PDB file of C-alpha atoms in Angstrom:
ATOM      1  CA  PRO U   1      36.015  72.227 118.200  1.00  0.00           C
ATOM      2  CA  SER U   2      34.489  73.674 115.073  1.00  0.00           C
ATOM      3  CA  SER U   3      31.000  75.014 114.913  1.00  0.00           C
ATOM      4  CA  SER U   4      28.877  73.380 112.238  1.00  0.00           C
ATOM      5  CA  ILE U   5      25.640  74.280 110.614  1.00  0.00           C
ATOM      6  CA  PHE U   6      23.314  71.738 112.117  1.00  0.00           C
ATOM      7  CA  ARG U   7      20.083  73.568 111.595  1.00  0.00           C
ATOM      8  CA  PRO U   8      18.422  72.918 108.263  1.00  0.00           C
ATOM      9  CA  PHE U   9      17.918  75.499 105.597  1.00  0.00           C
ATOM     10  CA  THR U  10      16.361  75.334 102.150  1.00  0.00           C
ATOM     11  CA  ILE U  11      17.565  77.170  99.081  1.00  0.00           C
ATOM     12  CA  LEU U  12      15.120  77.078  96.202  1.00  0.00           C
ATOM     13  CA  LEU U  13      17.053  77.137  92.913  1.00  0.00           C
ATOM     14  CA  ASN U  14      15.318  78.432  89.815  1.00  0.00           C
ATOM     15  CA  ALA U  15      16.685  76.987  86.577  1.00  0.00           C
ATOM     16  CA  SER U  16      14.947  79.631  84.465  1.00  0.00           C
ATOM     17  CA  LEU U  17      17.086  82.350  86.077  1.00  0.00           C
ATOM     18  CA  ALA U  18      20.500  80.795  85.412  1.00  0.00           C
ATOM     19  CA  PRO U  19      20.293  77.318  83.846  1.00  0.00           C
ATOM     20  CA  LEU U  20      24.060  76.723  83.644  1.00  0.00           C
ATOM     21  CA  GLY U  21      24.590  77.859  87.206  1.00  0.00           C
ATOM     22  CA  VAL U  22      21.729  75.804  88.624  1.00  0.00           C
ATOM     23  CA  ARG U  23      22.952  72.731  86.744  1.00  0.00           C
ATOM     24  CA  ARG U  24      26.435  73.210  88.248  1.00  0.00           C
ATOM     25  CA  VAL U  25      25.099  73.645  91.786  1.00  0.00           C
ATOM     26  CA  SER U  26      23.010  70.503  91.282  1.00  0.00           C
ATOM     27  CA  LYS U  27      26.130  68.542  90.316  1.00  0.00           C
ATOM     28  CA  LEU U  28      28.090  69.946  93.251  1.00  0.00           C
ATOM     29  CA  VAL U  29      25.364  68.822  95.642  1.00  0.00           C
ATOM     30  CA  ARG U  30      24.817  65.402  94.062  1.00  0.00           C
ATOM     31  CA  THR U  31      28.540  64.564  94.165  1.00  0.00           C
ATOM     32  CA  GLY U  32      28.926  65.610  97.821  1.00  0.00           C
ATOM     33  CA  PHE U  33      31.276  68.465  96.915  1.00  0.00           C
ATOM     34  CA  LEU U  34      29.658  70.840  99.435  1.00  0.00           C
ATOM     35  CA  ASP U  35      29.703  68.387 102.350  1.00  0.00           C
ATOM     36  CA  GLY U  36      32.067  69.416 105.134  1.00  0.00           C
ATOM     37  CA  GLN U  37      32.945  72.757 103.576  1.00  0.00           C
ATOM     38  CA  ILE U  38      34.056  75.657 105.706  1.00  0.00           C
ATOM     39  CA  LEU U  39      32.166  78.932 105.370  1.00  0.00           C
ATOM     40  CA  TYR U  40      35.467  80.750 105.014  1.00  0.00           C
ATOM     41  CA  ARG U  41      34.420  84.293 104.204  1.00  0.00           C
ATOM     42  CA  VAL U  42      31.826  85.990 106.379  1.00  0.00           C
ATOM     43  CA  ILE U  43      31.167  89.690 105.994  1.00  0.00           C
ATOM     44  CA  PRO U  44      28.267  90.766 108.223  1.00  0.00           C
ATOM     45  CA  GLY U  45      25.560  92.601 106.303  1.00  0.00           C
ATOM     46  CA  PHE U  46      27.112  91.566 102.970  1.00  0.00           C
ATOM     47  CA  LEU U  47      27.704  87.841 102.342  1.00  0.00           C
ATOM     48  CA  VAL U  48      28.729  84.375 103.493  1.00  0.00           C
ATOM     49  CA  GLN U  49      31.022  82.627 100.998  1.00  0.00           C
ATOM     50  CA  PHE U  50      31.908  78.953 100.538  1.00  0.00           C
ATOM     51  CA  GLY U  51      32.767  76.615  97.677  1.00  0.00           C
ATOM     52  CA  VAL U  52      36.142  75.050  98.481  1.00  0.00           C
ATOM     53  CA  ALA U  53      35.895  71.288  98.970  1.00  0.00           C
ATOM     54  CA  ALA U  54      37.075  69.883 102.293  1.00  0.00           C
ATOM     55  CA  ASP U  55      39.515  67.644 100.368  1.00  0.00           C
ATOM     56  CA  PRO U  56      41.928  69.461  98.010  1.00  0.00           C
ATOM     57  CA  THR U  57      41.987  66.588  95.498  1.00  0.00           C
ATOM     58  CA  VAL U  58      38.201  66.802  95.170  1.00  0.00           C
ATOM     59  CA  HIS U  59      38.406  70.552  94.795  1.00  0.00           C
ATOM     60  CA  ALA U  60      41.058  70.292  92.072  1.00  0.00           C
ATOM     61  CA  ARG U  61      38.761  68.122  89.931  1.00  0.00           C
ATOM     62  CA  TRP U  62      36.241  70.982  89.827  1.00  0.00           C
ATOM     63  CA  GLN U  63      38.771  73.670  88.974  1.00  0.00           C
ATOM     64  CA  ARG U  64      40.930  72.200  86.207  1.00  0.00           C
ATOM     65  CA  GLY U  65      40.426  73.079  82.587  1.00  0.00           C
ATOM     66  CA  GLU U  66      38.305  75.547  80.725  1.00  0.00           C
ATOM     67  CA  LYS U  67      35.336  73.161  80.693  1.00  0.00           C
ATOM     68  CA  ARG U  68      35.035  73.661  84.447  1.00  0.00           C
ATOM     69  CA  ARG U  69      34.472  77.392  84.022  1.00  0.00           C
ATOM     70  CA  LEU U  70      30.903  78.355  83.332  1.00  0.00           C
ATOM     71  CA  LYS U  71      29.891  80.999  80.841  1.00  0.00           C
ATOM     72  CA  ASP U  72      28.314  84.000  82.496  1.00  0.00           C
ATOM     73  CA  GLU U  73      24.555  84.348  82.511  1.00  0.00           C
ATOM     74  CA  PRO U  74      22.668  87.621  82.862  1.00  0.00           C
ATOM     75  CA  ASN U  75      21.230  88.382  86.261  1.00  0.00           C
ATOM     76  CA  ARG U  76      17.477  88.065  85.764  1.00  0.00           C
ATOM     77  CA  MET U  77      16.361  88.839  89.323  1.00  0.00           C
ATOM     78  CA  PRO U  78      17.598  91.457  91.796  1.00  0.00           C
ATOM     79  CA  PHE U  79      19.507  90.181  94.787  1.00  0.00           C
ATOM     80  CA  ARG U  80      17.830  90.173  98.163  1.00  0.00           C
ATOM     81  CA  HIS U  81      18.615  88.901 101.655  1.00  0.00           C
ATOM     82  CA  GLY U  82      19.268  85.184 101.098  1.00  0.00           C
ATOM     83  CA  THR U  83      20.115  85.158  97.374  1.00  0.00           C
ATOM     84  CA  LEU U  84      22.500  82.383  96.267  1.00  0.00           C
ATOM     85  CA  SER U  85      25.017  83.269  93.551  1.00  0.00           C
ATOM     86  CA  PHE U  86      28.383  82.216  92.244  1.00  0.00           C
ATOM     87  CA  ALA U  87      31.411  84.227  93.255  1.00  0.00           C
ATOM     88  CA  GLY U  88      34.035  84.743  90.595  1.00  0.00           C
ATOM     89  CA  ALA U  89      36.940  86.785  89.372  1.00  0.00           C
ATOM     90  CA  GLY U  90      35.796  88.285  86.107  1.00  0.00           C
ATOM     91  CA  THR U  91      34.189  87.137  82.893  1.00  0.00           C
ATOM     92  CA  ASP U  92      33.302  83.438  82.611  1.00  0.00           C
ATOM     93  CA  SER U  93      35.062  82.613  85.891  1.00  0.00           C
ATOM     94  CA  ARG U  94      32.333  80.675  87.751  1.00  0.00           C
ATOM     95  CA  THR U  95      33.432  77.254  89.028  1.00  0.00           C
ATOM     96  CA  SER U  96      32.357  76.201  92.531  1.00  0.00           C
ATOM     97  CA  HIS U  97      32.641  79.284  94.729  1.00  0.00           C
ATOM     98  CA  LEU U  98      29.240  80.402  95.996  1.00  0.00           C
ATOM     99  CA  PHE U  99      27.831  82.960  98.383  1.00  0.00           C
ATOM    100  CA  VAL U 100      24.605  83.847 100.122  1.00  0.00           C
ATOM    101  CA  ALA U 101      23.922  87.584  99.986  1.00  0.00           C
ATOM    102  CA  LEU U 102      22.973  89.336 103.207  1.00  0.00           C
ATOM    103  CA  ALA U 103      21.107  92.587 103.799  1.00  0.00           C
ATOM    104  CA  PRO U 104      21.685  95.443 103.707  1.00  0.00           C
ATOM    105  CA  ASN U 105      24.773  95.551 101.454  1.00  0.00           C
ATOM    106  CA  GLY U 106      24.570  92.179  99.727  1.00  0.00           C
ATOM    107  CA  VAL U 107      21.403  93.207  97.924  1.00  0.00           C
ATOM    108  CA  ARG U 108      23.563  95.544  95.810  1.00  0.00           C
ATOM    109  CA  LEU U 109      25.406  92.600  94.285  1.00  0.00           C
ATOM    110  CA  GLY U 110      24.524  91.220  90.867  1.00  0.00           C
ATOM    111  CA  ARG U 111      24.696  94.588  89.153  1.00  0.00           C
ATOM    112  CA  GLY U 112      27.265  94.847  86.405  1.00  0.00           C
ATOM    113  CA  THR U 113      29.424  91.962  87.618  1.00  0.00           C
ATOM    114  CA  PRO U 114      29.274  89.259  84.942  1.00  0.00           C
ATOM    115  CA  HIS U 115      29.604  86.216  87.212  1.00  0.00           C
ATOM    116  CA  GLU U 116      26.978  87.273  89.765  1.00  0.00           C
ATOM    117  CA  ALA U 117      23.543  85.974  88.802  1.00  0.00           C
ATOM    118  CA  THR U 118      20.682  84.905  91.029  1.00  0.00           C
ATOM    119  CA  LEU U 119      20.497  81.105  91.224  1.00  0.00           C
ATOM    120  CA  GLY U 120      17.789  81.019  93.862  1.00  0.00           C
ATOM    121  CA  HIS U 121      16.976  82.109  97.388  1.00  0.00           C
ATOM    122  CA  VAL U 122      16.942  80.833 100.924  1.00  0.00           C
ATOM    123  CA  VAL U 123      13.250  80.099 101.466  1.00  0.00           C
ATOM    124  CA  SER U 124      13.497  78.617 104.950  1.00  0.00           C
ATOM    125  CA  GLY U 125      16.180  78.587 107.604  1.00  0.00           C
ATOM    126  CA  MET U 126      17.586  82.066 106.988  1.00  0.00           C
ATOM    127  CA  GLU U 127      18.167  82.193 110.753  1.00  0.00           C
ATOM    128  CA  THR U 128      20.864  79.535 110.195  1.00  0.00           C
ATOM    129  CA  TRP U 129      22.822  81.941 108.003  1.00  0.00           C
ATOM    130  CA  GLU U 130      22.273  84.750 110.493  1.00  0.00           C
ATOM    131  CA  ARG U 131      23.641  82.445 113.177  1.00  0.00           C
ATOM    132  CA  VAL U 132      26.760  81.868 111.045  1.00  0.00           C
ATOM    133  CA  VAL U 133      27.298  85.634 111.029  1.00  0.00           C
ATOM    134  CA  ALA U 134      26.738  85.884 114.793  1.00  0.00           C
ATOM    135  CA  ASN U 135      29.203  83.025 115.419  1.00  0.00           C
ATOM    136  CA  TYR U 136      31.758  84.710 113.204  1.00  0.00           C
ATOM    137  CA  GLN U 137      31.362  88.012 115.028  1.00  0.00           C
ATOM    138  CA  LYS U 138      31.775  86.262 118.398  1.00  0.00           C
ATOM    139  CA  SER U 139      34.946  84.517 117.180  1.00  0.00           C
ATOM    140  CA  GLY U 140      36.822  87.814 116.872  1.00  0.00           C
ATOM    141  CA  TYR U 141      38.414  86.697 113.596  1.00  0.00           C
ATOM    142  CA  LYS U 142      39.455  89.406 111.176  1.00  0.00           C
ATOM    143  CA  ASP U 143      38.868  89.022 107.429  1.00  0.00           C
ATOM    144  CA  THR U 144      39.149  85.300 106.684  1.00  0.00           C
ATOM    145  CA  GLY U 145      38.709  85.732 102.936  1.00  0.00           C
ATOM    146  CA  THR U 146      42.443  85.144 102.602  1.00  0.00           C
ATOM    147  CA  LEU U 147      41.816  81.507 103.574  1.00  0.00           C
ATOM    148  CA  GLN U 148      40.471  80.713 100.117  1.00  0.00           C
ATOM    149  CA  GLY U 149      43.890  80.022  98.536  1.00  0.00           C
ATOM    150  CA  PRO U 150      45.206  77.874 101.393  1.00  0.00           C
ATOM    151  CA  LEU U 151      41.901  75.927 101.525  1.00  0.00           C
ATOM    152  CA  VAL U 152      42.197  75.203  97.797  1.00  0.00           C
ATOM    153  CA  GLN U 153      45.738  73.896  98.330  1.00  0.00           C
ATOM    154  CA  ARG U 154      45.350  72.004 101.630  1.00  0.00           C
ATOM    155  CA  GLY U 155      41.619  71.566 102.202  1.00  0.00           C
ATOM    156  CA  ASN U 156      40.040  72.098 105.605  1.00  0.00           C
ATOM    157  CA  ALA U 157      43.404  71.513 107.306  1.00  0.00           C
ATOM    158  CA  ALA U 158      44.361  75.023 106.185  1.00  0.00           C
ATOM    159  CA  ALA U 159      41.799  76.464 108.603  1.00  0.00           C
ATOM    160  CA  ALA U 160      43.252  74.836 111.727  1.00  0.00           C
ATOM    161  CA  ALA U 161      43.894  78.282 113.224  1.00  0.00           C
ATOM    162  CA  TYR U 162      40.187  79.129 112.800  1.00  0.00           C
ATOM    163  CA  PRO U 163      38.347  76.379 114.707  1.00  0.00           C
ATOM    164  CA  LEU U 164      35.208  78.488 115.199  1.00  0.00           C
ATOM    165  CA  LEU U 165      34.372  78.880 111.519  1.00  0.00           C
ATOM    166  CA  ASP U 166      31.093  77.192 110.647  1.00  0.00           C
ATOM    167  CA  ARG U 167      30.868  74.305 108.197  1.00  0.00           C
ATOM    168  CA  ILE U 168      28.215  72.770 106.041  1.00  0.00           C
ATOM    169  CA  ARG U 169      27.705  69.244 107.347  1.00  0.00           C
ATOM    170  CA  ALA U 170      25.859  67.878 104.322  1.00  0.00           C
ATOM    171  CA  CYS U 171      23.645  68.938 101.439  1.00  0.00           C
ATOM    172  CA  HIS U 172      21.029  67.076  99.526  1.00  0.00           C
ATOM    173  CA  MET U 173      18.768  67.972  96.665  1.00  0.00           C
ATOM    174  CA  GLU U 174      15.078  67.519  96.111  1.00  0.00           C
ATOM    175  CA  VAL U 175      13.278  68.315  92.899  1.00  0.00           C
ATOM    176  CA  ALA U 176      10.358  70.594  93.652  1.00  0.00           C
ATOM    177  CA  PRO U 177       7.180  70.424  91.581  1.00  0.00           C
ATOM    178  CA  ARG U 178       7.088  72.663  88.553  1.00  0.00           C
ATOM    179  CA  ARG U 179       5.337  75.925  89.087  1.00  0.00           C
ATOM    180  CA  ARG U 180       5.146  79.231  87.345  1.00  0.00           C
ATOM    181  CA  LEU U 181       6.900  82.096  89.072  1.00  0.00           C
ATOM    182  CA  ALA U 182       5.721  85.637  88.503  1.00  0.00           C
ATOM    183  CA  GLY U 183       7.377  87.048  85.423  1.00  0.00           C
ATOM    184  CA  SER U 184       9.179  83.845  84.430  1.00  0.00           C
ATOM    185  CA  PRO U 185       8.474  80.841  82.245  1.00  0.00           C
ATOM    186  CA  SER U 186       7.656  77.487  83.768  1.00  0.00           C
ATOM    187  CA  THR U 187      10.721  76.254  85.598  1.00  0.00           C
ATOM    188  CA  GLU U 188      12.135  73.309  87.437  1.00  0.00           C
ATOM    189  CA  GLU U 189      13.110  74.209  90.970  1.00  0.00           C
ATOM    190  CA  PHE U 190      15.461  72.462  93.328  1.00  0.00           C
ATOM    191  CA  SER U 191      15.779  72.661  97.076  1.00  0.00           C
ATOM    192  CA  LEU U 192      19.134  72.258  98.797  1.00  0.00           C
TER     193      LEU U 192
END
């Protein structure tokens, strides 16, 4: 009996902050890549990480080859509670792994790490992410970050021993009207 995110949330992506990253997230959403994913790494007060497809064959398509790795983009906006960013493992390592930063410690991210750049922010439904953290704390699980490798290899089946981890049921994208954000050029924004 897994717990699933069933309360809506909206993440407003800002293409002027990280155009390559926002384009990738858009593709991940449009292709259904995020649907059914397990939120496999939860660190209270720091981040919630996801980005491994429920099906390992789908995940493999997004990881193979250099063309799947995105070039780094500078972080143009400080992280805050609810910032969405790619996770990575060094220079030009962004593929599909994402996280939502949480206060107080997650706001320190995006400084000097090449793959961490603000893509957008949770603009409604932050209580959903806080509920994910509360569920994780109630589960009694220790660090589940080590699940990433097994999830890549075997998909959601690799998390059978962690039935209380939350999942993303489904994502969809809406194009928001263009508007000018303070300190940035006109931008196209997307809501997840």
